[in-house]
mmCIF file of C-alpha atoms in Angstrom:
data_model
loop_
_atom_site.group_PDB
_atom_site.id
_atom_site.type_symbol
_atom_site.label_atom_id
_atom_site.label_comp_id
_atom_site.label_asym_id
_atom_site.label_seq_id
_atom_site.Cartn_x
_atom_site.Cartn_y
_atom_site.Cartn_z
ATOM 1 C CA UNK A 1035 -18.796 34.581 22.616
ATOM 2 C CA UNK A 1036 -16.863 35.567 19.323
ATOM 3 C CA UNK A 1037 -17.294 32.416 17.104
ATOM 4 C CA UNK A 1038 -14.994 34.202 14.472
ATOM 5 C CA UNK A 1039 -11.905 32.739 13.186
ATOM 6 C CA UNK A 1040 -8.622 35.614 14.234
ATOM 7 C CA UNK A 1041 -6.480 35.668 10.791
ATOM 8 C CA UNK A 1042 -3.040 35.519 11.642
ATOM 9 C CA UNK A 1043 -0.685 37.278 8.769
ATOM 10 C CA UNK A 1044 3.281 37.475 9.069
ATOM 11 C CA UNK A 1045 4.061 41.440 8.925
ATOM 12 C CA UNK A 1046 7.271 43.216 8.596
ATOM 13 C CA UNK A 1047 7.908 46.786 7.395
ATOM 14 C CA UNK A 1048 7.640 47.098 3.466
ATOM 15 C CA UNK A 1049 5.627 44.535 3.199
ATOM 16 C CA UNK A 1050 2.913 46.177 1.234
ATOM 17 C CA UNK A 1051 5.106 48.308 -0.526
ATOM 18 C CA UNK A 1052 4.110 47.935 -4.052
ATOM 19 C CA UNK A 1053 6.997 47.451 -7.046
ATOM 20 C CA UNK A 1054 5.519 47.833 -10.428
ATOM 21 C CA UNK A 1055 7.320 45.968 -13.172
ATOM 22 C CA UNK A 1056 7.099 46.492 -16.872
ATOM 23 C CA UNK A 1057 6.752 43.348 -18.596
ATOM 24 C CA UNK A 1058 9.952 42.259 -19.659
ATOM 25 C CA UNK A 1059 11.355 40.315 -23.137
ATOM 26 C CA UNK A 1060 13.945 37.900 -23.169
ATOM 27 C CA UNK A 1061 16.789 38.412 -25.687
ATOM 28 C CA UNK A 1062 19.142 35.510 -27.087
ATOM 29 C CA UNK A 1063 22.142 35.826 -27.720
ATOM 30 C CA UNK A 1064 23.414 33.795 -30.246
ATOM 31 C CA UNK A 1065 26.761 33.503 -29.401
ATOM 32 C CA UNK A 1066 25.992 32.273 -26.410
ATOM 33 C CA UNK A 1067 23.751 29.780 -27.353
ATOM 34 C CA UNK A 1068 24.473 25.961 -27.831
ATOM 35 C CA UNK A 1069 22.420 23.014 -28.308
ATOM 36 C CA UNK A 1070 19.353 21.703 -30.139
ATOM 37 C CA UNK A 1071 17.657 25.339 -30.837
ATOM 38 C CA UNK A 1072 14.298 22.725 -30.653
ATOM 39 C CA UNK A 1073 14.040 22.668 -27.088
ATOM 40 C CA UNK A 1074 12.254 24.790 -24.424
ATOM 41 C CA UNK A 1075 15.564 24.489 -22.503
ATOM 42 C CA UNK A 1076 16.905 28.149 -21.713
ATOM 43 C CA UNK A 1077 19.289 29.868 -19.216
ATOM 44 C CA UNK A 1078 18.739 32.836 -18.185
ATOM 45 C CA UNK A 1079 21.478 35.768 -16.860
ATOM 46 C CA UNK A 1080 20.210 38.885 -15.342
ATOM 47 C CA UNK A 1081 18.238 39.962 -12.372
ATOM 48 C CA UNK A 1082 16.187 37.334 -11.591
ATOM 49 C CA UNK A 1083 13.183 39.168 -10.284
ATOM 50 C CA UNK A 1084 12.926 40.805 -13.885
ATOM 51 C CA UNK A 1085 13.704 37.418 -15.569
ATOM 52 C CA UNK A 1086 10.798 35.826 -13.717
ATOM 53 C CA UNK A 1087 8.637 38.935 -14.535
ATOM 54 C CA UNK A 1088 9.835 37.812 -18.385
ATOM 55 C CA UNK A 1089 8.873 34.387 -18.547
ATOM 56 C CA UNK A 1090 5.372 35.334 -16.669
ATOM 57 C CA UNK A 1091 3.604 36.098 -20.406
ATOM 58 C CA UNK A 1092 4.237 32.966 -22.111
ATOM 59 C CA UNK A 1093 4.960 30.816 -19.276
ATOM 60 C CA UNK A 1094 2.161 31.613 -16.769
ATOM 61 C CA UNK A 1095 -0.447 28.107 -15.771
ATOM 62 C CA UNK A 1096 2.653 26.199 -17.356
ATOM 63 C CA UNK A 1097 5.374 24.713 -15.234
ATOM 64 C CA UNK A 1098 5.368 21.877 -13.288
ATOM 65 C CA UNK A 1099 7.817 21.615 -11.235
ATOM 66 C CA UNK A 1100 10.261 24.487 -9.589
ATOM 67 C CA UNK A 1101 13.267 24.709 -7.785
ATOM 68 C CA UNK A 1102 15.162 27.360 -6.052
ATOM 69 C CA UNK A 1103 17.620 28.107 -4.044
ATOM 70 C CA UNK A 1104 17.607 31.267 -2.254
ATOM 71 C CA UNK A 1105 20.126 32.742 -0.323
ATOM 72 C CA UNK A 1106 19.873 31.939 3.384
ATOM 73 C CA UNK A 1107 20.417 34.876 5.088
ATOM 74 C CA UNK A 1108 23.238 33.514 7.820
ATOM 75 C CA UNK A 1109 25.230 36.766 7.766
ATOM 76 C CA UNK A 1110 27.825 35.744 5.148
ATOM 77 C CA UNK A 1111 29.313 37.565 2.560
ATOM 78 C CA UNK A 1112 30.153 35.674 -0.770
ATOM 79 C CA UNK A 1113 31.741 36.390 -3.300
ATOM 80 C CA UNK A 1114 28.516 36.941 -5.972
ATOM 81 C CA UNK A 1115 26.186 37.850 -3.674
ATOM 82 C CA UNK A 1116 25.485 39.682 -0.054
ATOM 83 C CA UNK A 1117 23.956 36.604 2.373
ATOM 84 C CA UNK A 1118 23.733 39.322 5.409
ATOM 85 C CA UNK A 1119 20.739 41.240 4.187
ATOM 86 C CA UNK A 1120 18.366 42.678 6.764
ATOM 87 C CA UNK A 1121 15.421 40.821 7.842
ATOM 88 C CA UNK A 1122 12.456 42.449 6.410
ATOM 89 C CA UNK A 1123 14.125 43.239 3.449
ATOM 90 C CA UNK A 1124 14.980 39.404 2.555
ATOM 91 C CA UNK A 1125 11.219 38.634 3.266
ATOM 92 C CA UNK A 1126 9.819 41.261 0.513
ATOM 93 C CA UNK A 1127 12.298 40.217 -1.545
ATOM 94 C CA UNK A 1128 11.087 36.375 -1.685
ATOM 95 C CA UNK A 1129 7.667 37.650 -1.299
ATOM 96 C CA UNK A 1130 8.163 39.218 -4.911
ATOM 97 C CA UNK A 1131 9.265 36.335 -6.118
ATOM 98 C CA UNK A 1132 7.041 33.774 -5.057
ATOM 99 C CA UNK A 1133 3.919 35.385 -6.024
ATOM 100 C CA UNK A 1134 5.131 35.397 -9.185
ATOM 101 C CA UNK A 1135 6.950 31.971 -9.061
ATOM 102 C CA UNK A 1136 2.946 30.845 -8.232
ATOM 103 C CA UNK A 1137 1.877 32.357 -11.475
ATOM 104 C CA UNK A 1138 4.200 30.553 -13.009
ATOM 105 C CA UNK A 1139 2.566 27.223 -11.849
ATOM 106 C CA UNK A 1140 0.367 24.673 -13.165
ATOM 107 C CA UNK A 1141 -2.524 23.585 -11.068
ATOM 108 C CA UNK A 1142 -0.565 19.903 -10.181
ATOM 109 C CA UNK A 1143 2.933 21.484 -10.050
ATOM 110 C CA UNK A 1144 5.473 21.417 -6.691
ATOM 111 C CA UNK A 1145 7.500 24.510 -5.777
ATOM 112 C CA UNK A 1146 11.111 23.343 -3.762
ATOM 113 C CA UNK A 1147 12.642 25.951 -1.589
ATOM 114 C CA UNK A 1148 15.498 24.839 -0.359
ATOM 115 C CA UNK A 1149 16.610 27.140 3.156
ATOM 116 C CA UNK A 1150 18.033 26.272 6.391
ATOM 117 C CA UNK A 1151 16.880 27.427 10.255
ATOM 118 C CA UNK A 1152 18.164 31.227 9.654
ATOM 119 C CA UNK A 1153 14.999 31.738 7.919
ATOM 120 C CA UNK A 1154 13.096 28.756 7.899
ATOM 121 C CA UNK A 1155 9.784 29.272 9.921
ATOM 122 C CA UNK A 1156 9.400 32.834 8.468
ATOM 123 C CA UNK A 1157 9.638 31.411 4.933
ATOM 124 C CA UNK A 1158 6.916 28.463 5.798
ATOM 125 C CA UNK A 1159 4.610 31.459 7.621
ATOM 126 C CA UNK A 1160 5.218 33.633 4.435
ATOM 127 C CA UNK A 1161 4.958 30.686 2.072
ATOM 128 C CA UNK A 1162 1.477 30.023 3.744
ATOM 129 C CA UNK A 1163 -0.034 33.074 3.360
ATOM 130 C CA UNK A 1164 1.083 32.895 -0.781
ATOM 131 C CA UNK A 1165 0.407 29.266 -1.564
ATOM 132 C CA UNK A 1166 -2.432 28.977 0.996
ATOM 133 C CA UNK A 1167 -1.888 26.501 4.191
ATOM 134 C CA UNK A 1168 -3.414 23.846 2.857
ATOM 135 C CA UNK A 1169 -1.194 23.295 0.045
ATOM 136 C CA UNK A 1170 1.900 23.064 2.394
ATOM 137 C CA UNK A 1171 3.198 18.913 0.927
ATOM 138 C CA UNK A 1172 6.036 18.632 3.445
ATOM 139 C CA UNK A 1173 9.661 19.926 4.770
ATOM 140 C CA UNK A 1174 12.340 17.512 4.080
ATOM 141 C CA UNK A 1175 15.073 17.361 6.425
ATOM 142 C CA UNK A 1176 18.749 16.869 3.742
ATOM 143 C CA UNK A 1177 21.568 15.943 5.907
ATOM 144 C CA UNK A 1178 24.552 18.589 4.391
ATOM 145 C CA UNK A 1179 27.152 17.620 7.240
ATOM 146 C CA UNK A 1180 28.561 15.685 10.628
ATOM 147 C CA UNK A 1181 29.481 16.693 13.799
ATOM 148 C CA UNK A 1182 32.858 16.675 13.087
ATOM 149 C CA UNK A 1183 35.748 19.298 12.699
ATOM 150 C CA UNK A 1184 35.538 22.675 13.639
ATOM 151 C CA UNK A 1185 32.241 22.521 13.878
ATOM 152 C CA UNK A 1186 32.324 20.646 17.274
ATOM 153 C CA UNK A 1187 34.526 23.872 18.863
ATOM 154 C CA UNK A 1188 31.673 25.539 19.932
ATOM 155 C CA UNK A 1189 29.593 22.724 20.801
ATOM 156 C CA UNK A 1190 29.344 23.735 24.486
ATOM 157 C CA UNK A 1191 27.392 26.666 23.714
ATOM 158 C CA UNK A 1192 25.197 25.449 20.185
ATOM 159 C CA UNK A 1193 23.630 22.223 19.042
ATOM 160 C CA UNK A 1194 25.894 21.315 16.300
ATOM 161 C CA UNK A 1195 23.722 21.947 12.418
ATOM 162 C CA UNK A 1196 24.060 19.156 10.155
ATOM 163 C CA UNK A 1197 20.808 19.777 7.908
ATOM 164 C CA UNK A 1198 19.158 22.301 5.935
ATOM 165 C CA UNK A 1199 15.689 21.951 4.997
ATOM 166 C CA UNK A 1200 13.299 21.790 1.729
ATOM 167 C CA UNK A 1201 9.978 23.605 2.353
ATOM 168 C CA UNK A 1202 7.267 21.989 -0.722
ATOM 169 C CA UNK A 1203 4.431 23.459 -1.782
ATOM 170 C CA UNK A 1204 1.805 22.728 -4.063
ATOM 171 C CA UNK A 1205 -0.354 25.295 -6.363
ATOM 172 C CA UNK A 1206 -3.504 22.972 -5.624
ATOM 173 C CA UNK A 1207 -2.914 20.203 -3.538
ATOM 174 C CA UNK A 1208 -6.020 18.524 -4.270
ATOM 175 C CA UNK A 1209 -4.736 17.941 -8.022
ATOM 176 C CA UNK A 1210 -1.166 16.808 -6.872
ATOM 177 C CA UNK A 1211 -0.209 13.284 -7.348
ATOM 178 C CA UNK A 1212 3.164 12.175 -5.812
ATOM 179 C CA UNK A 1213 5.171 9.041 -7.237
ATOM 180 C CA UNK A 1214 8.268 8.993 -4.465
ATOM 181 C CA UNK A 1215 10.942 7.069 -5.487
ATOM 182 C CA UNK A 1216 12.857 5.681 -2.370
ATOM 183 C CA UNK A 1217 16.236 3.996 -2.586
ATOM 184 C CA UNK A 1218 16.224 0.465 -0.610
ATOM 185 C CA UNK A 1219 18.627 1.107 2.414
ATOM 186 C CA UNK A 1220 18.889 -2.386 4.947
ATOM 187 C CA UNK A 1221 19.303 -0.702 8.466
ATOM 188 C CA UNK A 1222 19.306 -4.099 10.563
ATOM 189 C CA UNK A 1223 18.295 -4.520 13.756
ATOM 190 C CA UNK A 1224 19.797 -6.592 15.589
ATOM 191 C CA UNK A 1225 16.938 -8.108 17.567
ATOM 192 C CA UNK A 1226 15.327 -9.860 14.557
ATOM 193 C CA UNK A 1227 16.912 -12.677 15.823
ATOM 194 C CA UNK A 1228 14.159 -15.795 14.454
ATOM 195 C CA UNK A 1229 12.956 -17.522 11.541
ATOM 196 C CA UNK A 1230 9.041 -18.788 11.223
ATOM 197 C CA UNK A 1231 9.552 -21.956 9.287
ATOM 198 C CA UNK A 1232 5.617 -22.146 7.741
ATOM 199 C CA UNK A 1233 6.492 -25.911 6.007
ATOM 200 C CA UNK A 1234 4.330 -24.398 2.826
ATOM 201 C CA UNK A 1235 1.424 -24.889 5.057
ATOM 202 C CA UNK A 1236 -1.549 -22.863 6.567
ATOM 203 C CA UNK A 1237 -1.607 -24.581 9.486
ATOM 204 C CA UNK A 1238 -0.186 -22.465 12.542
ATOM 205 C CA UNK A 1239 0.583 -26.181 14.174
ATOM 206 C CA UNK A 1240 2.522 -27.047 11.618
ATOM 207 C CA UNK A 1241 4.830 -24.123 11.958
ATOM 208 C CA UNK A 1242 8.178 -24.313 13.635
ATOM 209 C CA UNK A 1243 10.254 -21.369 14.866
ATOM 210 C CA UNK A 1244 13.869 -21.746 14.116
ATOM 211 C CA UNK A 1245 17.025 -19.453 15.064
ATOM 212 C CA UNK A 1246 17.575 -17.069 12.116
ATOM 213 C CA UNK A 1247 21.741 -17.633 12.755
ATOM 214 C CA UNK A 1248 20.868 -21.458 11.925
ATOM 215 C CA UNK A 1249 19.112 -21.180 8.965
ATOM 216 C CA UNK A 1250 21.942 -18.806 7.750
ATOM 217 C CA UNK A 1251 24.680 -20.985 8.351
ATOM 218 C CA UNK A 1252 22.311 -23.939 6.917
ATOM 219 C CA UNK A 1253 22.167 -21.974 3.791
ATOM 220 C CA UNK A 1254 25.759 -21.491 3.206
ATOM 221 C CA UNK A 1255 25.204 -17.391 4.181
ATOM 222 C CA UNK A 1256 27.281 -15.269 6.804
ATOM 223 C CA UNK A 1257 25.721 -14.098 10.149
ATOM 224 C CA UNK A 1258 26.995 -10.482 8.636
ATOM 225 C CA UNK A 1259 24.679 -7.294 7.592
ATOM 226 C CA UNK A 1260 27.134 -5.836 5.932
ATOM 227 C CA UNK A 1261 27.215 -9.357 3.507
ATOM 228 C CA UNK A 1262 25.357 -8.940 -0.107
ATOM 229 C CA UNK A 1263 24.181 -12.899 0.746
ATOM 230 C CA UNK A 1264 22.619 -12.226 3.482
ATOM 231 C CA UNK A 1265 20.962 -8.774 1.953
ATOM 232 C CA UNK A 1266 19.272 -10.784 -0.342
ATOM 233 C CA UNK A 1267 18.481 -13.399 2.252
ATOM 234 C CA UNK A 1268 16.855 -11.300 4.562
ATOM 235 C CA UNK A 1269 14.870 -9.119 1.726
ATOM 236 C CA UNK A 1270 13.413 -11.750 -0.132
ATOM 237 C CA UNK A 1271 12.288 -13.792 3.751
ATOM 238 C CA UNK A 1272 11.551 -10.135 5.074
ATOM 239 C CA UNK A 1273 7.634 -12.177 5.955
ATOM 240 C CA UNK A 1274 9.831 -14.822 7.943
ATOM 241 C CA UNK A 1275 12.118 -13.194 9.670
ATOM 242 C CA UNK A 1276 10.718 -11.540 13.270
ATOM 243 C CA UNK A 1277 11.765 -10.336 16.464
ATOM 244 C CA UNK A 1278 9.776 -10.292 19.675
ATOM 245 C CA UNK A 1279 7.365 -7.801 20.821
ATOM 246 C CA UNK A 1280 5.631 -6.815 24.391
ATOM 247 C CA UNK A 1281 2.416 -7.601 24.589
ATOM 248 C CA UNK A 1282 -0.238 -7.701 27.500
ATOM 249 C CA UNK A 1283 -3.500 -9.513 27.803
ATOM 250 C CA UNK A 1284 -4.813 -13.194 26.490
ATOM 251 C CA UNK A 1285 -2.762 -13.885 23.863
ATOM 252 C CA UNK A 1286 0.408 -13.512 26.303
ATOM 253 C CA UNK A 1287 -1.255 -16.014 28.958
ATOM 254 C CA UNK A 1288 -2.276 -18.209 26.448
ATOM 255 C CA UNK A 1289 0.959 -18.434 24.705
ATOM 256 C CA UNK A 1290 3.324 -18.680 27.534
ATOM 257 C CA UNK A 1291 1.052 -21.974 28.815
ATOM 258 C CA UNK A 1292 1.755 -23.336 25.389
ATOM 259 C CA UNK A 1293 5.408 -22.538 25.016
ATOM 260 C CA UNK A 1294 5.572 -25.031 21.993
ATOM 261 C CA UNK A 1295 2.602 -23.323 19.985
ATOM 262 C CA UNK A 1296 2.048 -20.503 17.548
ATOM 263 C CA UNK A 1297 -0.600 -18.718 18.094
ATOM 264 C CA UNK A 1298 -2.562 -16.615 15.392
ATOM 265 C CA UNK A 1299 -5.464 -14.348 14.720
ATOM 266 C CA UNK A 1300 -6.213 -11.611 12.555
ATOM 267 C CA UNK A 1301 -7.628 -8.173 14.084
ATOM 268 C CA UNK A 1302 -7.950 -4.696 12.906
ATOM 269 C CA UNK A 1303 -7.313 -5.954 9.089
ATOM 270 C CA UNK A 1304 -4.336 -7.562 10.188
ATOM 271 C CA UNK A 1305 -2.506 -10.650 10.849
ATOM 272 C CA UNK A 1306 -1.122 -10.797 14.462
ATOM 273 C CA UNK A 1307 1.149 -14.348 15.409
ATOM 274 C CA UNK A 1308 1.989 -15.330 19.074
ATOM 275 C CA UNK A 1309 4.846 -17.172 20.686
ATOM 276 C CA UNK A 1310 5.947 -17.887 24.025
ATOM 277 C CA UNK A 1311 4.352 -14.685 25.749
ATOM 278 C CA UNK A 1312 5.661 -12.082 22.779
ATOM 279 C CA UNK A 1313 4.008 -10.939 19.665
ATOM 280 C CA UNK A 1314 5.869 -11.677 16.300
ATOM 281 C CA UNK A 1315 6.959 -8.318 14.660
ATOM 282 C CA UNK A 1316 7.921 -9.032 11.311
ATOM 283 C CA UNK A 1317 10.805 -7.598 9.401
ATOM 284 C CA UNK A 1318 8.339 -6.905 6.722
ATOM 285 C CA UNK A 1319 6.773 -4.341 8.472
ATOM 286 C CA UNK A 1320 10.520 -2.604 9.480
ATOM 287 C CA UNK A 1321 11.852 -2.932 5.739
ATOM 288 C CA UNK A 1322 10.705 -1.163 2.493
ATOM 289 C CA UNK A 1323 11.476 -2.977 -0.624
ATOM 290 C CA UNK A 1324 10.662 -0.682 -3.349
ATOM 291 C CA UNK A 1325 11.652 -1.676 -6.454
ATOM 292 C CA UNK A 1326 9.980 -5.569 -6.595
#
């Protein structure tokens, strides 16, 4: 038996054509040029193959973070550039360009290619082979569109595109550190319908499980997601509020003979609570409150 692992390599026809590139200098001009002269801020007009191949002497090992924005290949012409350019042909061209754009890199930084499902999965195969697998971080899905318009006329015959997609990749993942920032977004569900009263005590019996639409209206707030009052409500009780889960076993016996009591015990490093046959899911575990 052949224990050997088969390498797998995208292919296309000029792939290994070689393009040699004198090194290149970048000229200001002047007139052009606005701004505190200070900086390291510059942009660049020209070819952008040979303005990469420019910034790779004093630039290479040095950037952190790079976007781009290729074109997609979908067959369209526009009015600066030609989107309809034949397969194998767009692929050596990125391929140019990202071995240099890696270059370019320092060992922490992110590349962000944005590209949507024309050429997607042969930019992640070609990406791999460049960047390596391994440093692949993640495709993010960015919603561009609905399902509206004229783009529901030929819905009989396509699934209607609403996305495009950001392909990330890291120089060396194992020196990447990633500090997401998230925006808070309250996407209720309607099912969190209770309120676990604890009575500032530690003591399950002293617990008492309350309609959540009572302790609203008790508090002066509207029954209303939409409402900033009840935002805030349901953020800062996110431990409180719960909604009913399936469960199977003891803890559903035992709590539906005890209708009255709350039942509690903490497995797997974490808390579980019991109530009338139904595990407690918690709206903390649903909602993400970033910035507290």
């Amino acid at each position: 038996m052949n224990n050997k692992k088969q390498k797998l390599e995208l292919t296309w026809i000029g792939k290994d054509r070689e393009i040699n590139l004198e090194p290149r200098i970048l000229k200001e001009i002047p007139e052009k040029s606005y701004g505190d002269k200070n900086t390291e801020n510059m942009l660049i007009h020209g070819d952008n193959l040979l303005a990469l191949k420019a910034l790779e002497q004093d630039y290479t090992g040095k950037i952190k973070c790079i976007y781009i924005d290729p074109p997609y290949n979908t067959g369209s012409a526009f009015e600066h550039y030609d989107d309809n350019v034949e397969h194998s042909k767009w692929l050596s061209l990125m391929k140019q360009r990202l071995e240099i754009l890696k270059k370019l890199l320092t060992n922490d930084g992110l590349i962000w290619i944005s590209i949507d499902n024309d050429e997607c999965h042969y930019l992640k195969v070609l990406c791999d082979e460049i960047f390596g697998r391994a440093n692949f971080i993640s495709d993010i899905a960015v919603k561009m569109s609905t399902a509206s318009g004229v783009k529901t006329s030929h819905r009989d015959k396509a699934i209607i595109k609403e996305k495009e997609t950001i392909l990330v990749y890291s120089k060396n993942k194992s020196d990447v550190s990633i500090n997401a920032q998230y925006i808070p977004k309250i996407e209720w569900d309607s099912e969190f319908q209770y309120f676990l009263d604890k009575k500032e005590s530690s003591n399950p019996d002293d617990w008492e499980v309350k309609k959540l639409s009572e302790v609203l209206s008790k508090n002066g707030i509207l029954n209303n997601p939409e409402d900033s009052g009840f935002q805030k409500f349901v953020t800062v009780n996110a431990e409180k509020i719960w909604r009913r889960a399936f469960i199977r076993g003891h803890y559903k016996e035992l709590s539906q003979n005890n209708p009255e009591k709350i039942f509690y015990n903490n497995e797997q490093d974490r808390e579980h609570y019991y109530y009338r046959g139904r595990e407690m899911y918690f709206f903390k575990d649903k909602f993400l409150d970033c910035f507290t």
